[in-house]
Short mmCIF file of C-alpha atoms in Angstrom, two decimals:
data_model
loop_
_atom_site.label_atom_id
_atom_site.label_comp_id
_atom_site.label_asym_id
_atom_site.label_seq_id
_atom_site.Cartn_x
_atom_site.Cartn_y
_atom_site.Cartn_z
CA MET A 1 62.40 131.18 34.38
CA ARG A 2 59.81 128.41 34.11
CA SER A 3 60.76 124.93 35.32
CA VAL A 4 59.47 121.49 34.43
CA CYS A 5 59.80 118.45 36.68
CA PHE A 6 59.19 114.98 35.27
CA TYR A 7 58.35 112.15 37.67
CA PHE A 8 58.47 108.50 36.57
CA HIS A 9 57.26 105.67 38.78
CA ILE A 10 57.92 101.93 38.59
CA HIS A 11 55.81 99.49 40.59
CA GLN A 12 54.95 95.83 40.21
CA PRO A 13 53.20 93.74 42.88
CA PHE A 14 53.90 90.12 43.69
CA ARG A 15 50.78 88.66 42.06
CA LEU A 16 48.95 85.85 43.80
CA LYS A 17 48.56 82.40 42.32
CA ARG A 18 45.17 80.72 42.21
CA TYR A 19 44.68 79.69 45.83
CA ARG A 20 41.75 77.43 46.68
CA PHE A 21 39.87 77.01 49.94
CA PHE A 22 41.36 73.51 50.33
CA ASP A 23 44.88 74.99 50.16
CA ILE A 24 44.35 76.79 53.46
CA GLY A 25 46.59 75.21 56.08
CA ASN A 26 48.39 73.08 53.51
CA ASP A 27 50.15 75.51 51.17
CA HIS A 28 51.95 78.53 52.60
CA TYR A 29 53.37 79.85 49.33
CA TYR A 30 50.98 82.34 47.73
CA PHE A 31 52.66 83.91 44.72
CA ASP A 32 52.62 83.27 40.97
CA ASP A 33 56.33 83.27 40.13
CA PHE A 34 55.81 82.51 36.45
CA THR A 35 53.45 85.46 35.91
CA ASN A 36 55.61 87.82 37.94
CA ASP A 37 58.69 86.82 35.93
CA ASP A 38 56.84 87.15 32.63
CA ILE A 39 55.39 90.59 33.32
CA ILE A 40 58.48 92.28 34.76
CA THR A 41 60.69 90.80 32.03
CA ARG A 42 58.34 91.90 29.25
CA LEU A 43 57.93 95.40 30.66
CA ALA A 44 61.68 95.73 31.18
CA GLU A 45 62.31 94.87 27.53
CA THR A 46 59.56 97.03 26.02
CA SER A 47 59.35 99.92 28.48
CA TYR A 48 61.62 100.26 31.50
CA ILE A 49 65.02 99.66 29.87
CA PRO A 50 64.27 101.67 26.68
CA MET A 51 62.93 104.52 28.82
CA CYS A 52 65.97 104.50 31.11
CA ASP A 53 68.19 104.58 28.01
CA THR A 54 66.11 107.47 26.67
CA LEU A 55 66.53 109.42 29.91
CA LEU A 56 70.29 108.76 29.89
CA ASP A 57 70.45 110.03 26.31
CA MET A 58 68.45 113.17 27.21
CA ILE A 59 70.81 113.91 30.11
CA ARG A 60 73.96 113.41 28.03
CA THR A 61 72.86 115.31 24.92
CA SER A 62 71.72 118.24 27.08
CA ASN A 63 75.00 118.21 29.06
CA GLY A 64 73.09 117.61 32.27
CA GLY A 65 70.37 120.09 31.41
CA PHE A 66 67.64 117.46 31.61
CA LYS A 67 66.70 116.37 35.14
CA CYS A 68 63.89 114.25 36.55
CA ALA A 69 62.71 112.18 39.51
CA ILE A 70 62.13 108.42 39.73
CA GLY A 71 60.05 106.49 42.23
CA LEU A 72 60.48 102.75 42.82
CA SER A 73 58.46 100.38 44.97
CA GLY A 74 60.38 97.79 46.96
CA THR A 75 58.35 94.95 45.44
CA ALA A 76 59.32 96.12 41.94
CA VAL A 77 63.00 96.32 42.90
CA GLU A 78 62.90 92.80 44.36
CA GLN A 79 61.51 91.50 41.08
CA MET A 80 64.16 93.39 39.11
CA GLN A 81 66.85 91.77 41.23
CA LEU A 82 65.32 88.33 40.65
CA TYR A 83 64.50 88.53 36.94
CA VAL A 84 66.04 91.59 35.23
CA PRO A 85 69.16 92.75 37.13
CA GLU A 86 70.27 94.68 34.03
CA LEU A 87 67.44 97.14 34.78
CA ILE A 88 69.02 97.85 38.18
CA ASP A 89 72.25 98.66 36.32
CA ARG A 90 70.40 101.21 34.14
CA LEU A 91 68.91 102.86 37.22
CA LYS A 92 72.34 103.01 38.86
CA ALA A 93 73.70 104.67 35.71
CA LEU A 94 70.94 107.28 36.01
CA ALA A 95 71.79 107.82 39.68
CA ASP A 96 75.46 108.34 38.77
CA THR A 97 74.59 111.26 36.46
CA GLY A 98 73.56 113.40 39.43
CA CYS A 99 70.53 114.53 37.42
CA VAL A 100 68.00 112.10 38.88
CA GLU A 101 66.35 112.38 42.28
CA PHE A 102 64.94 109.19 43.79
CA LEU A 103 61.61 109.62 45.57
CA SER A 104 60.54 108.19 48.91
CA GLY A 105 57.40 106.08 49.20
CA THR A 106 55.91 102.93 50.71
CA TYR A 107 57.95 99.77 50.20
CA ALA A 108 55.06 97.60 49.00
CA HIS A 109 53.07 100.40 47.32
CA SER A 110 50.54 99.86 50.06
CA LEU A 111 47.56 101.62 51.66
CA SER A 112 49.24 101.72 55.07
CA SER A 113 48.97 105.53 55.18
CA LEU A 114 45.19 105.06 55.39
CA GLU A 115 45.19 102.07 57.74
CA SER A 116 48.15 102.01 60.14
CA PRO A 117 50.46 104.96 60.95
CA GLU A 118 53.02 102.63 62.54
CA GLU A 119 53.17 100.35 59.52
CA PHE A 120 53.28 103.40 57.24
CA ARG A 121 56.42 104.64 58.97
CA ARG A 122 58.07 101.23 58.94
CA GLU A 123 57.47 100.82 55.23
CA VAL A 124 58.78 104.28 54.37
CA TYR A 125 61.93 103.75 56.42
CA LYS A 126 62.55 100.36 54.80
CA HIS A 127 61.96 101.84 51.32
CA ASP A 128 64.43 104.67 51.89
CA GLU A 129 67.06 102.29 53.27
CA MET A 130 66.72 100.28 50.05
CA ILE A 131 67.28 103.43 47.95
CA ARG A 132 70.38 104.34 49.98
CA ASN A 133 71.83 100.85 49.68
CA LEU A 134 71.22 100.59 45.93
CA PHE A 135 71.97 104.09 44.69
CA GLY A 136 73.73 105.92 47.50
CA LYS A 137 70.94 108.52 47.59
CA THR A 138 68.76 109.62 50.49
CA PRO A 139 65.21 110.50 49.33
CA GLU A 140 64.14 114.06 50.14
CA THR A 141 60.74 114.17 48.42
CA PHE A 142 57.83 111.95 49.41
CA ALA A 143 55.37 110.46 46.91
CA ASN A 144 52.79 108.19 48.52
CA THR A 145 51.14 105.20 46.84
CA GLU A 146 49.20 106.59 43.85
CA LEU A 147 49.89 110.07 45.33
CA ILE A 148 47.38 109.44 48.15
CA TYR A 149 47.31 112.48 50.43
CA ASP A 150 45.25 114.26 53.07
CA ASP A 151 45.81 116.56 56.03
CA ASP A 152 46.56 113.68 58.43
CA ILE A 153 49.09 112.13 56.05
CA ALA A 154 50.77 115.55 55.75
CA GLY A 155 51.54 115.49 59.49
CA GLU A 156 52.93 111.95 59.27
CA VAL A 157 55.13 112.81 56.29
CA LEU A 158 56.52 115.90 58.02
CA SER A 159 57.19 113.96 61.23
CA MET A 160 59.34 111.51 59.24
CA GLY A 161 61.64 114.36 58.27
CA PHE A 162 60.39 115.20 54.77
CA ARG A 163 59.92 118.80 53.67
CA ASN A 164 58.69 118.07 50.14
CA CYS A 165 55.68 116.03 49.02
CA ILE A 166 54.08 115.52 45.64
CA THR A 167 50.35 114.97 45.27
CA VAL A 168 47.59 115.26 42.71
CA GLY A 169 45.86 118.42 41.50
CA ALA A 170 42.31 117.20 42.24
CA LYS A 171 39.74 119.66 40.92
CA HIS A 172 37.56 119.58 44.03
CA ILE A 173 40.60 120.56 46.12
CA MET A 174 42.29 123.05 43.79
CA GLY A 175 39.13 124.85 42.67
CA TRP A 176 40.28 127.97 40.81
CA LYS A 177 43.91 127.50 41.92
CA SER A 178 46.56 126.51 39.39
CA PRO A 179 48.71 123.42 40.00
CA ASN A 180 51.71 125.31 38.61
CA TYR A 181 52.73 126.81 41.95
CA LEU A 182 54.37 125.60 45.14
CA TYR A 183 51.97 125.25 48.10
CA GLN A 184 52.10 124.52 51.83
CA ALA A 185 50.14 121.90 53.76
CA GLU A 186 47.63 123.66 55.99
CA THR A 187 48.05 121.17 58.85
CA ALA A 188 51.86 121.05 58.46
CA PRO A 189 53.03 124.42 57.09
CA ASP A 190 56.67 123.30 56.88
CA LEU A 191 55.69 120.68 54.29
CA ARG A 192 55.90 121.96 50.70
CA LEU A 193 53.43 120.53 48.20
CA LEU A 194 54.24 119.97 44.54
CA ILE A 195 51.00 119.52 42.58
CA THR A 196 50.76 117.46 39.39
CA ASN A 197 49.46 119.04 36.21
CA ASP A 198 47.12 116.21 35.24
CA LYS A 199 45.94 117.74 31.97
CA LEU A 200 49.43 118.06 30.50
CA ALA A 201 50.37 114.57 31.70
CA ASP A 202 47.19 113.11 30.16
CA ASP A 203 47.96 114.84 26.87
CA VAL A 204 50.91 112.48 26.64
CA ALA A 205 49.65 109.36 28.44
CA ARG A 206 46.14 109.28 26.97
CA ASN A 207 46.22 111.31 23.76
CA PHE A 208 49.66 110.93 22.24
CA ASN A 209 48.46 108.03 20.09
CA ASN A 210 44.82 109.14 19.74
CA PRO A 211 44.02 110.27 16.16
CA SER A 212 40.58 111.57 17.22
CA TRP A 213 42.14 114.03 19.67
CA PRO A 214 41.80 117.59 18.28
CA ALA A 215 45.47 118.40 18.97
CA TYR A 216 46.80 115.18 17.36
CA PRO A 217 49.64 114.68 16.54
CA LEU A 218 51.48 115.86 19.61
CA THR A 219 55.03 117.03 18.90
CA ALA A 220 57.79 118.13 21.25
CA ASP A 221 57.77 121.73 20.02
CA LYS A 222 53.98 121.97 20.40
CA TYR A 223 54.17 120.55 23.92
CA MET A 224 56.83 123.05 24.97
CA ASP A 225 54.81 125.87 23.40
CA TRP A 226 51.90 125.00 25.67
CA ILE A 227 54.14 125.09 28.74
CA ALA A 228 55.77 128.35 27.65
CA ALA A 229 52.30 129.91 27.20
CA PHE A 230 51.42 129.68 30.91
CA PRO A 231 51.32 133.03 32.78
CA GLU A 232 54.80 134.17 33.76
CA GLN A 233 54.15 133.81 37.49
CA GLU A 234 53.34 130.08 37.13
CA GLN A 235 56.86 128.84 37.64
CA ILE A 236 56.70 125.03 38.03
CA VAL A 237 54.99 122.35 35.94
CA ASN A 238 54.96 118.86 37.54
CA LEU A 239 54.37 115.93 35.18
CA TYR A 240 53.82 112.52 36.80
CA PHE A 241 53.80 109.24 34.83
CA PRO A 242 53.93 105.50 35.50
CA MET A 243 57.04 104.56 33.52
CA ASP A 244 55.22 101.79 31.65
CA VAL A 245 53.29 104.49 29.78
CA PHE A 246 56.44 104.76 27.66
CA GLY A 247 56.92 101.65 25.54
CA SER A 248 53.97 99.63 26.90
CA PHE A 249 50.78 101.75 26.78
CA LEU A 250 52.49 103.84 24.10
CA PRO A 251 54.59 101.37 22.07
CA ALA A 252 57.91 102.42 20.57
CA ASN A 253 56.40 102.54 17.07
CA THR A 254 54.22 105.50 18.11
CA GLY A 255 57.37 107.65 18.27
CA ILE A 256 57.07 108.27 22.02
CA PHE A 257 60.80 107.84 22.70
CA GLN A 258 61.72 110.25 19.89
CA PHE A 259 59.20 112.72 21.34
CA MET A 260 60.90 112.56 24.73
CA LYS A 261 64.40 112.91 23.28
CA ALA A 262 63.39 116.09 21.46
CA LEU A 263 62.02 117.85 24.55
CA PRO A 264 65.32 119.26 25.95
CA GLN A 265 66.18 121.03 22.69
CA PHE A 266 62.79 122.74 22.34
CA ALA A 267 62.71 123.56 26.06
CA ALA A 268 66.08 125.33 25.81
CA GLU A 269 64.87 127.36 22.82
CA ARG A 270 61.94 128.64 24.91
CA GLY A 271 63.90 129.34 28.09
CA ILE A 272 62.40 126.40 29.98
CA ARG A 273 64.59 124.39 32.32
CA PHE A 274 64.23 120.94 33.87
CA VAL A 275 64.62 120.50 37.63
CA THR A 276 64.36 117.85 40.32
CA PRO A 277 61.62 118.31 42.95
CA SER A 278 64.13 119.28 45.65
CA GLU A 279 65.60 121.94 43.36
CA ALA A 280 62.12 123.27 42.63
CA VAL A 281 61.33 123.61 46.33
CA SER A 282 64.66 125.34 47.04
CA MET A 283 64.06 127.91 44.28
CA LEU A 284 60.39 128.72 44.84
CA LYS A 285 58.29 130.20 47.61
CA PRO A 286 54.84 128.78 48.41
CA VAL A 287 51.94 130.98 47.33
CA GLY A 288 49.36 129.64 49.76
CA MET A 289 48.10 126.72 51.81
CA LEU A 290 46.09 123.69 50.74
CA SER A 291 43.65 121.88 52.99
CA VAL A 292 42.74 118.30 52.06
CA PRO A 293 40.30 116.97 54.69
CA TYR A 294 39.57 113.72 52.83
CA PRO A 295 42.07 111.46 51.03
CA ILE A 296 42.78 112.14 47.37
CA SER A 297 44.70 110.10 44.78
CA ASP A 298 45.63 110.17 41.10
CA VAL A 299 43.24 107.33 40.17
CA ASP A 300 39.84 107.74 38.47
CA GLU A 301 37.95 110.91 37.66
CA ALA A 302 36.83 111.35 41.28
CA ARG A 303 40.47 111.51 42.48
CA ASP A 304 39.53 109.78 45.74
CA VAL A 305 40.47 106.42 47.30
CA SER A 306 37.31 104.53 46.28
CA ALA A 307 39.38 102.47 43.82
CA TRP A 308 40.70 100.57 46.89
CA LYS A 309 38.13 101.30 49.63
CA GLY A 310 34.91 101.74 47.68
CA ASN A 311 33.01 98.57 48.55
CA THR A 312 32.44 96.07 51.36
CA LEU A 313 34.72 93.46 49.76
CA GLN A 314 37.72 95.78 49.85
CA ASN A 315 37.02 97.07 53.35
CA GLU A 316 36.55 93.53 54.68
CA ALA A 317 39.90 92.44 53.24
CA LEU A 318 41.72 95.55 54.46
CA GLY A 319 40.19 95.30 57.92
CA LYS A 320 41.25 91.67 58.41
CA LEU A 321 44.75 92.31 57.04
CA TYR A 322 45.59 95.33 59.17
CA ALA A 323 43.96 93.88 62.29
CA VAL A 324 47.11 91.79 62.76
CA ALA A 325 49.57 94.59 61.90
CA GLU A 326 50.87 94.90 65.47
CA ARG A 327 51.33 91.16 65.92
CA VAL A 328 53.25 90.82 62.66
CA SER A 329 55.48 93.74 63.65
CA LEU A 330 56.34 91.97 66.91
CA CYS A 331 57.24 88.60 65.39
CA ASP A 332 60.67 87.51 64.17
CA ASP A 333 59.49 85.16 61.42
CA ARG A 334 61.21 86.48 58.29
CA GLN A 335 58.93 84.65 55.83
CA LEU A 336 55.80 85.82 57.62
CA LYS A 337 57.00 89.42 57.49
CA GLN A 338 57.80 89.15 53.78
CA ASP A 339 54.36 87.73 52.98
CA TRP A 340 52.83 90.51 55.07
CA GLU A 341 54.51 93.13 52.92
CA TYR A 342 53.55 91.49 49.64
CA LEU A 343 49.91 91.12 50.74
CA GLN A 344 49.71 94.86 51.44
CA SER A 345 50.25 95.96 47.82
CA SER A 346 47.36 98.18 46.78
CA ASP A 347 46.89 96.22 43.54
CA HIS A 348 45.19 93.34 45.37
CA PHE A 349 42.42 95.69 46.54
CA PHE A 350 42.23 97.52 43.23
CA TYR A 351 41.32 94.20 41.57
CA MET A 352 38.32 93.96 43.94
CA SER A 353 36.85 97.26 42.79
CA THR A 354 33.28 97.05 41.49
CA LYS A 355 33.44 100.54 39.99
CA ASN A 356 34.23 98.99 36.64
CA MET A 357 30.67 97.67 36.46
CA ALA A 358 29.40 101.22 36.17
CA ASP A 359 32.13 103.06 34.32
CA GLY A 360 33.10 100.90 31.39
CA ALA A 361 35.37 98.21 32.83
CA SER A 362 38.28 100.59 33.35
CA HIS A 363 39.47 98.68 36.41
CA ALA A 364 38.86 95.24 34.92
CA ALA A 365 41.38 95.99 32.16
CA PHE A 366 44.20 95.78 34.72
CA SER A 367 42.96 92.76 36.66
CA PRO A 368 44.12 89.16 36.16
CA TYR A 369 40.79 87.93 37.58
CA ASP A 370 37.46 87.27 35.89
CA SER A 371 35.61 89.51 38.32
CA PRO A 372 36.08 91.56 41.51
CA PHE A 373 34.46 88.69 43.42
CA SER A 374 37.05 86.23 42.12
CA ALA A 375 39.80 88.62 43.21
CA PHE A 376 38.23 88.90 46.66
CA THR A 377 37.75 85.14 47.06
CA ASN A 378 41.32 84.34 46.04
CA TYR A 379 42.79 87.02 48.30
CA MET A 380 40.69 85.99 51.29
CA ASN A 381 41.73 82.35 50.90
CA VAL A 382 45.35 83.43 50.98
CA LEU A 383 44.67 85.77 53.90
CA ALA A 384 42.94 82.99 55.86
CA ASP A 385 46.09 80.85 55.66
CA PHE A 386 48.26 83.84 56.54
CA LEU A 387 46.14 84.58 59.62
CA VAL A 388 46.48 80.95 60.76
CA ARG A 389 50.25 81.38 60.65
CA VAL A 390 50.02 84.60 62.66
CA GLU A 391 47.80 82.81 65.18
CA GLU A 392 50.41 80.08 65.54
CA GLN A 393 52.98 82.73 66.46
CA TYR A 394 50.74 84.67 68.85
CA PRO A 395 47.34 83.20 69.86
CA ASP A 396 44.30 85.46 69.99
CA GLY A 397 43.94 84.70 73.69
CA ILE A 398 46.86 87.03 74.41
CA ASP A 399 45.98 90.64 73.74
CA ASN A 400 48.44 92.94 71.96
CA GLU A 401 49.39 94.88 75.10
CA GLU A 402 50.14 91.73 77.10
CA LEU A 403 52.08 90.24 74.20
CA ASN A 404 54.15 93.37 73.76
CA SER A 405 54.96 93.42 77.47
CA LEU A 406 56.06 89.77 77.47
CA LEU A 407 58.30 90.22 74.45
CA LEU A 408 59.82 93.39 75.89
CA THR A 409 60.64 91.53 79.11
CA ILE A 410 62.26 88.68 77.16
CA ARG A 411 64.36 91.08 75.08
CA ASN A 412 65.44 93.11 78.12
CA GLN A 413 66.49 89.95 79.95
CA ALA A 414 68.40 88.75 76.89
CA ALA A 415 70.24 92.08 76.75
CA GLU A 416 71.00 91.85 80.49
CA ILE A 417 72.44 88.34 80.11
CA THR A 418 74.61 89.50 77.22
CA SER A 419 75.90 92.36 79.38
CA LEU A 420 76.62 90.00 82.28
CA ASN A 421 78.47 87.63 79.96
CA LYS A 422 80.74 90.50 78.90
CA GLU A 423 81.33 91.44 82.54
CA VAL A 424 82.20 87.82 83.46
CA LYS A 425 84.57 87.60 80.52
CA SER A 426 86.26 90.84 81.58
CA LEU A 427 86.68 89.59 85.18
CA ARG A 428 88.13 86.29 83.96
CA SER A 429 90.57 88.17 81.79
CA SER A 430 91.72 90.37 84.66
CA ILE A 431 92.19 87.36 86.99
CA ASN A 432 93.78 85.03 84.43
CA PRO A 433 94.74 86.39 80.97
CA ASP A 434 94.89 82.81 79.65
CA ASP A 435 91.10 82.49 80.13
CA GLU A 436 90.20 85.20 77.59
CA ASP A 437 88.85 82.71 75.09
CA LEU A 438 86.63 80.81 77.52
CA PRO A 439 83.03 80.51 76.23
CA ASP A 440 80.19 82.65 77.53
CA VAL A 441 77.60 81.34 79.92
CA LYS A 442 75.31 78.80 78.23
CA PRO A 443 72.60 78.14 77.15
CA ALA A 444 71.86 81.06 74.84
CA PRO A 445 69.24 83.32 76.48
CA ALA A 446 66.90 83.82 73.50
CA LYS A 447 66.06 80.12 73.13
CA LYS A 448 65.78 79.62 76.88
CA ARG A 449 63.27 82.43 77.26
CA ALA A 450 61.26 81.52 74.17
CA THR A 451 59.87 78.44 75.96
CA LYS A 452 58.05 80.74 78.39
CA LYS A 453 55.47 81.48 75.70
CA ALA A 454 54.12 77.92 75.97
CA PRO A 455 52.01 78.42 79.14
CA ALA A 456 50.39 81.51 77.58
CA LYS A 457 49.41 79.49 74.51
CA LYS A 458 47.88 76.71 76.65
CA THR A 459 45.95 79.21 78.73
CA ALA A 460 44.64 80.88 75.63
CA SER A 461 43.50 77.59 74.13
CA LYS A 462 41.65 76.63 77.33
CA LYS A 463 39.78 79.92 77.31
CA GLU A 464 38.67 79.33 73.76
CA THR A 465 37.37 75.81 74.47
CA PRO A 466 33.55 75.85 74.81
#
C-alpha cells in the first residue's frame, strides 16, 4: 500500500533593524520589533492559522486517516508566543490529535551543522526541549535547516540519537534513483533517509496557480492519480513545504485550502494512506545507501549551500560569527546568548547572496535590503557591536583553552564549597538540633571567585598595548 507523508515547516527569523556604524558600542539592541510583529501576525492570519485549521479538519473528517509532520524553528515559536499565542493553541490542538509528528531541527534555523558541531548539538537539544515542553512530544525525525545534509552531518545526527532524517532528492546525488524509497546513510547505516519528491511538491507550490502550466488546473483527484500511477514498489512519497506556501504564496482565493481538504477522500478511493515519517520508517526497509560527500539543500536549482556560503561576504560574516562560538558557550550572560542565537539564523546570510544578480533576482525577492551589500554592511555593524560585548566578557588575550580551564576551576570550587556547606550544616544539626536553620558560610562562592578574572583581563590588555 502506497504511503504519502506531508511535511510542513514554519520559520521566521528575528529581523535586524537598520544599524549604523555609529551605533556600535552605543546601542546593544539589534532587532526590528515592529517588522517582526507585522510579518508573523500577517502570516498567522493569512497562512499559518488557516492551514492549521485545514489540517485539523482533514484529520477529523478522515477519522484520523490523515497524518503529517510539522517542523518549527525556535525563533518562530518565540515570535508566536510574543505576538500570536493563538497560533500556539492551534499547534497544540494538532499535537493532541495524535496524527501529527513534530520534527527535530536547529533552534535558530541556523548553519551550525556546517560551521560548529558543538553549537549544532546545543541548538538541536534546545529545540527538542522546546518541543517537549510545548507539545509533550519528543522528536524522532531530524530535518536540518533547509534540509541541509551530507555524510558528515549524517554521523552527527545519528550520534544525537536520531534514526530518521529527511533530506532533499538532489538530482546530482540521486541520479537514476527514485526518491520514493527509504534509503540508508552510507557513513551511518543505522540512519534512515526519507527523500523529498521535489517535482510533486513543486507542482503544488509553484504551479497550482500558474495558468500557463500544461497540467493547470491542479485538482485533488488528478494529484492523487499521479501518486497512484507510480510503480507498485515505490512505497513512500515525501512532500515537503514551507507552511506559508498555503495562504501566502498561494492565497486562499486560489482554492488551495479546498484542494488540501479534498486529498484524504481521493487518497482513500485509490488505496493511498497518509503516514508520519516515523511510521514510514517502521513499515519500510531501505533499498540501498546514499553517499553525499558535499552538502546539499532544498534551495535553488543547484541544491547546494551556495545560497548562504557562495560569496566572500557571506563567508566573512560566518567566519567572524562562529569564531567566538566557544566563548559564547562558556559565558553566563543570558542576553548575549540570546543575541547569539538570533544572529545565527540562516536568513541573514541568504540576504547577502549575490546569486540573484545572475539568475533573475530570485533571492532579492525575499530580502528586506536594497542589495546584498546593504545586508552585509548592516549585519557586520551589528556583529561588530556583538563582538565587543563578547570581548568584554572574555578578552582575546586569554585563549579558549586557558579560559575553559579557569572557568572549570571556578565551577569545581563553587561545587566544593556548596558540598562543604551541606556538611557543616549536617554537623551543626547533629551537635545542636536548634541550629538547623543557621545560614551557610558566606560570602557566596560564585561572586567571590568571579573577581579572579580581573588580573587575566589586565594582563591581556598589557600584552595588546603597543
